Tab-separated table of C-alpha atoms in Angstrom:
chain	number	residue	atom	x	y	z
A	374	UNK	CA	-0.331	13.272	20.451
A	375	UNK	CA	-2.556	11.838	17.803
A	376	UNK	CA	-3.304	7.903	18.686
A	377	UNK	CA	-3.177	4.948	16.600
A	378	UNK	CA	-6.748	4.835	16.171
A	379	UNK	CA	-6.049	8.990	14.814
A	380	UNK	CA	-3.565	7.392	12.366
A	381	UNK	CA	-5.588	4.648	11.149
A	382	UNK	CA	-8.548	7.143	10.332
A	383	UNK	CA	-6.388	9.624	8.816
A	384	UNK	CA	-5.099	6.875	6.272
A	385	UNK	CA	-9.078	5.535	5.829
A	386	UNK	CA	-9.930	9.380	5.367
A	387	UNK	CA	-7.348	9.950	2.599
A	388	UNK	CA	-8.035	6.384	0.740
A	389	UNK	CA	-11.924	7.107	1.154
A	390	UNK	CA	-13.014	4.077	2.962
A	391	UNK	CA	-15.691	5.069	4.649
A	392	UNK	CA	-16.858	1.758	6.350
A	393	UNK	CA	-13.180	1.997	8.695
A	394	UNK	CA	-13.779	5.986	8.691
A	395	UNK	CA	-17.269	5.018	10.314
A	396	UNK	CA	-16.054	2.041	12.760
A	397	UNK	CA	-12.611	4.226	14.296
A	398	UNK	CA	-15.045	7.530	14.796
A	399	UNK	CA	-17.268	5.196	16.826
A	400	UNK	CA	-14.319	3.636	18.680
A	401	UNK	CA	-13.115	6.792	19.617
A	402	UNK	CA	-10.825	8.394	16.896
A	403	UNK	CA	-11.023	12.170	17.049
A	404	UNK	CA	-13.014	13.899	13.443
A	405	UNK	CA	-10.431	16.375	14.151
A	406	UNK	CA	-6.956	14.323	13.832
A	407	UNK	CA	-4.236	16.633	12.267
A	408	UNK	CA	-0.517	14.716	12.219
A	409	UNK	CA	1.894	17.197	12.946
A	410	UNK	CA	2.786	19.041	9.239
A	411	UNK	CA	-0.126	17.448	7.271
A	412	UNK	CA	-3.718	18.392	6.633
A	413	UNK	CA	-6.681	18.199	8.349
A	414	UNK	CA	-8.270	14.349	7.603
A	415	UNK	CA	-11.207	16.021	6.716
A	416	UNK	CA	-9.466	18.331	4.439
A	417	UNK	CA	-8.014	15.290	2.959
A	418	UNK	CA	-10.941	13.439	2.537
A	419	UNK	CA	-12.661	16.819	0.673
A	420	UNK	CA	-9.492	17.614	-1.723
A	421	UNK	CA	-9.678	14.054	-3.084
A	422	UNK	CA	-13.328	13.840	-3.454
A	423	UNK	CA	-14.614	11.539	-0.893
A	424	UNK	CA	-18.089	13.017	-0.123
A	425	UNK	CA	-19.381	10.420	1.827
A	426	UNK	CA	-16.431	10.297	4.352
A	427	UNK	CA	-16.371	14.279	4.256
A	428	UNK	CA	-19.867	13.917	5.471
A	429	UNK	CA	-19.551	11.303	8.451
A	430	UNK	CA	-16.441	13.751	9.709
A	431	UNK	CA	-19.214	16.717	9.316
A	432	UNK	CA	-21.619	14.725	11.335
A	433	UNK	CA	-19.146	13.674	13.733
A	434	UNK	CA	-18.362	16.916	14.785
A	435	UNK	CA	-15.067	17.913	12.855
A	436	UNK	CA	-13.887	21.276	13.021
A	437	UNK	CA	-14.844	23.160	9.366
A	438	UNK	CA	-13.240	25.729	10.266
A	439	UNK	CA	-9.960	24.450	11.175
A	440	UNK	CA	-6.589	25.256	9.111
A	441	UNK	CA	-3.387	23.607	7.862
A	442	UNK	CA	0.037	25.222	8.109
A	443	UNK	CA	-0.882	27.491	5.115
A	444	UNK	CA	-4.224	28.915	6.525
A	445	UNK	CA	-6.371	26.685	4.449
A	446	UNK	CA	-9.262	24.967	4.987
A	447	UNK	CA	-10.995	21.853	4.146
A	448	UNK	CA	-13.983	23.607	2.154
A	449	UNK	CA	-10.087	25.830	0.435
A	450	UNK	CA	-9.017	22.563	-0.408
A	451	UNK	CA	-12.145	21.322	-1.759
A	452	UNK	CA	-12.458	24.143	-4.069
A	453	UNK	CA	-8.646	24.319	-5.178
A	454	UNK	CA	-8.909	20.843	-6.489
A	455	UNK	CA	-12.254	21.628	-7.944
A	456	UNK	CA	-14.124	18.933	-5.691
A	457	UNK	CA	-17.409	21.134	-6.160
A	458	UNK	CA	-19.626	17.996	-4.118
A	459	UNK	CA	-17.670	17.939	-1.635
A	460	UNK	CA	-17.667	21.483	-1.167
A	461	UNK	CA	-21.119	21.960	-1.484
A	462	UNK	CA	-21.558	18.972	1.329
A	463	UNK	CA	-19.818	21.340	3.702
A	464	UNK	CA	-21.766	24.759	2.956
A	465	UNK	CA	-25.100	23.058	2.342
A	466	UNK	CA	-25.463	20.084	4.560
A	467	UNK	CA	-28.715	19.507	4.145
A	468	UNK	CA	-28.675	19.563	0.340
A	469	UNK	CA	-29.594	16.907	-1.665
A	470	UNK	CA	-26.473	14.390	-2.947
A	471	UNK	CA	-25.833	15.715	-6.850
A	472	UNK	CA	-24.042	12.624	-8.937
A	473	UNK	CA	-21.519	13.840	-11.315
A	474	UNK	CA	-21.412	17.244	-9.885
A	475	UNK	CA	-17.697	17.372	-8.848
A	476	UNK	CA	-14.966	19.032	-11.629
A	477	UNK	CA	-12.707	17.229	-13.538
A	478	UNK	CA	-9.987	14.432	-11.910
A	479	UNK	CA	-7.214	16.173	-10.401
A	480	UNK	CA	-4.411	14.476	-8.567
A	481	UNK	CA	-5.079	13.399	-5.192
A	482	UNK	CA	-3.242	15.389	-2.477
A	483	UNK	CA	-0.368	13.661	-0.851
A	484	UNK	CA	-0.753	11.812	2.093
């Protein structure tokens, strides 16, 4: 059962606020919370563009290859909703940061 600290960083994950994503994964919070019927919080971070966040979850050792209820994956999400940075952050780690790489706005994935 996920904890609050879990439910907290999901929430930071999917708004992109990577100073609380940074301070719950250091007090504890798994990189791999997954509430029961929703996506991965990394895959939620990727799918609505949040590059840095996506990249303290890599660091922190969340699951890449992990899969919602559909099979899909964070780096699936990433490219559905054409968030080309954050998918490249997940293939090529190491790469250098590319500003203004990512495709057009889409709609942020529900929470």
């Amino acid at each position: 059962m996920p904890s609050k600290k879990d439910g907290e960083l999901y929430s930071a994950a999917y708004d992109g606020r990577l100073p609380d994503v940074q301070r719950l994964l250091t007090d504890g919070a798994s990189p791999n919370v997954k509430p029961r019927g929703k996506a991965q919080a990394l895959a939620i971070a990727a799918a609505n563009g949040h590059v840095e966040v996506l990249k303290v979850f890599v660091r922190a050792g969340a699951k890449l290859e992990a899969t919602d209820e559909n099979g899909w994956t964070a780096l699936m999400d990433a490219a559905f909703t054409l968030e080309n940075t954050c998918a490249s952050a997940m293939t090529c780690p190491n790469r250098p940061s590319m500003p203004g790489v990512a495709g057009p706005h889409r709609p942020r994935l529900k929470e």
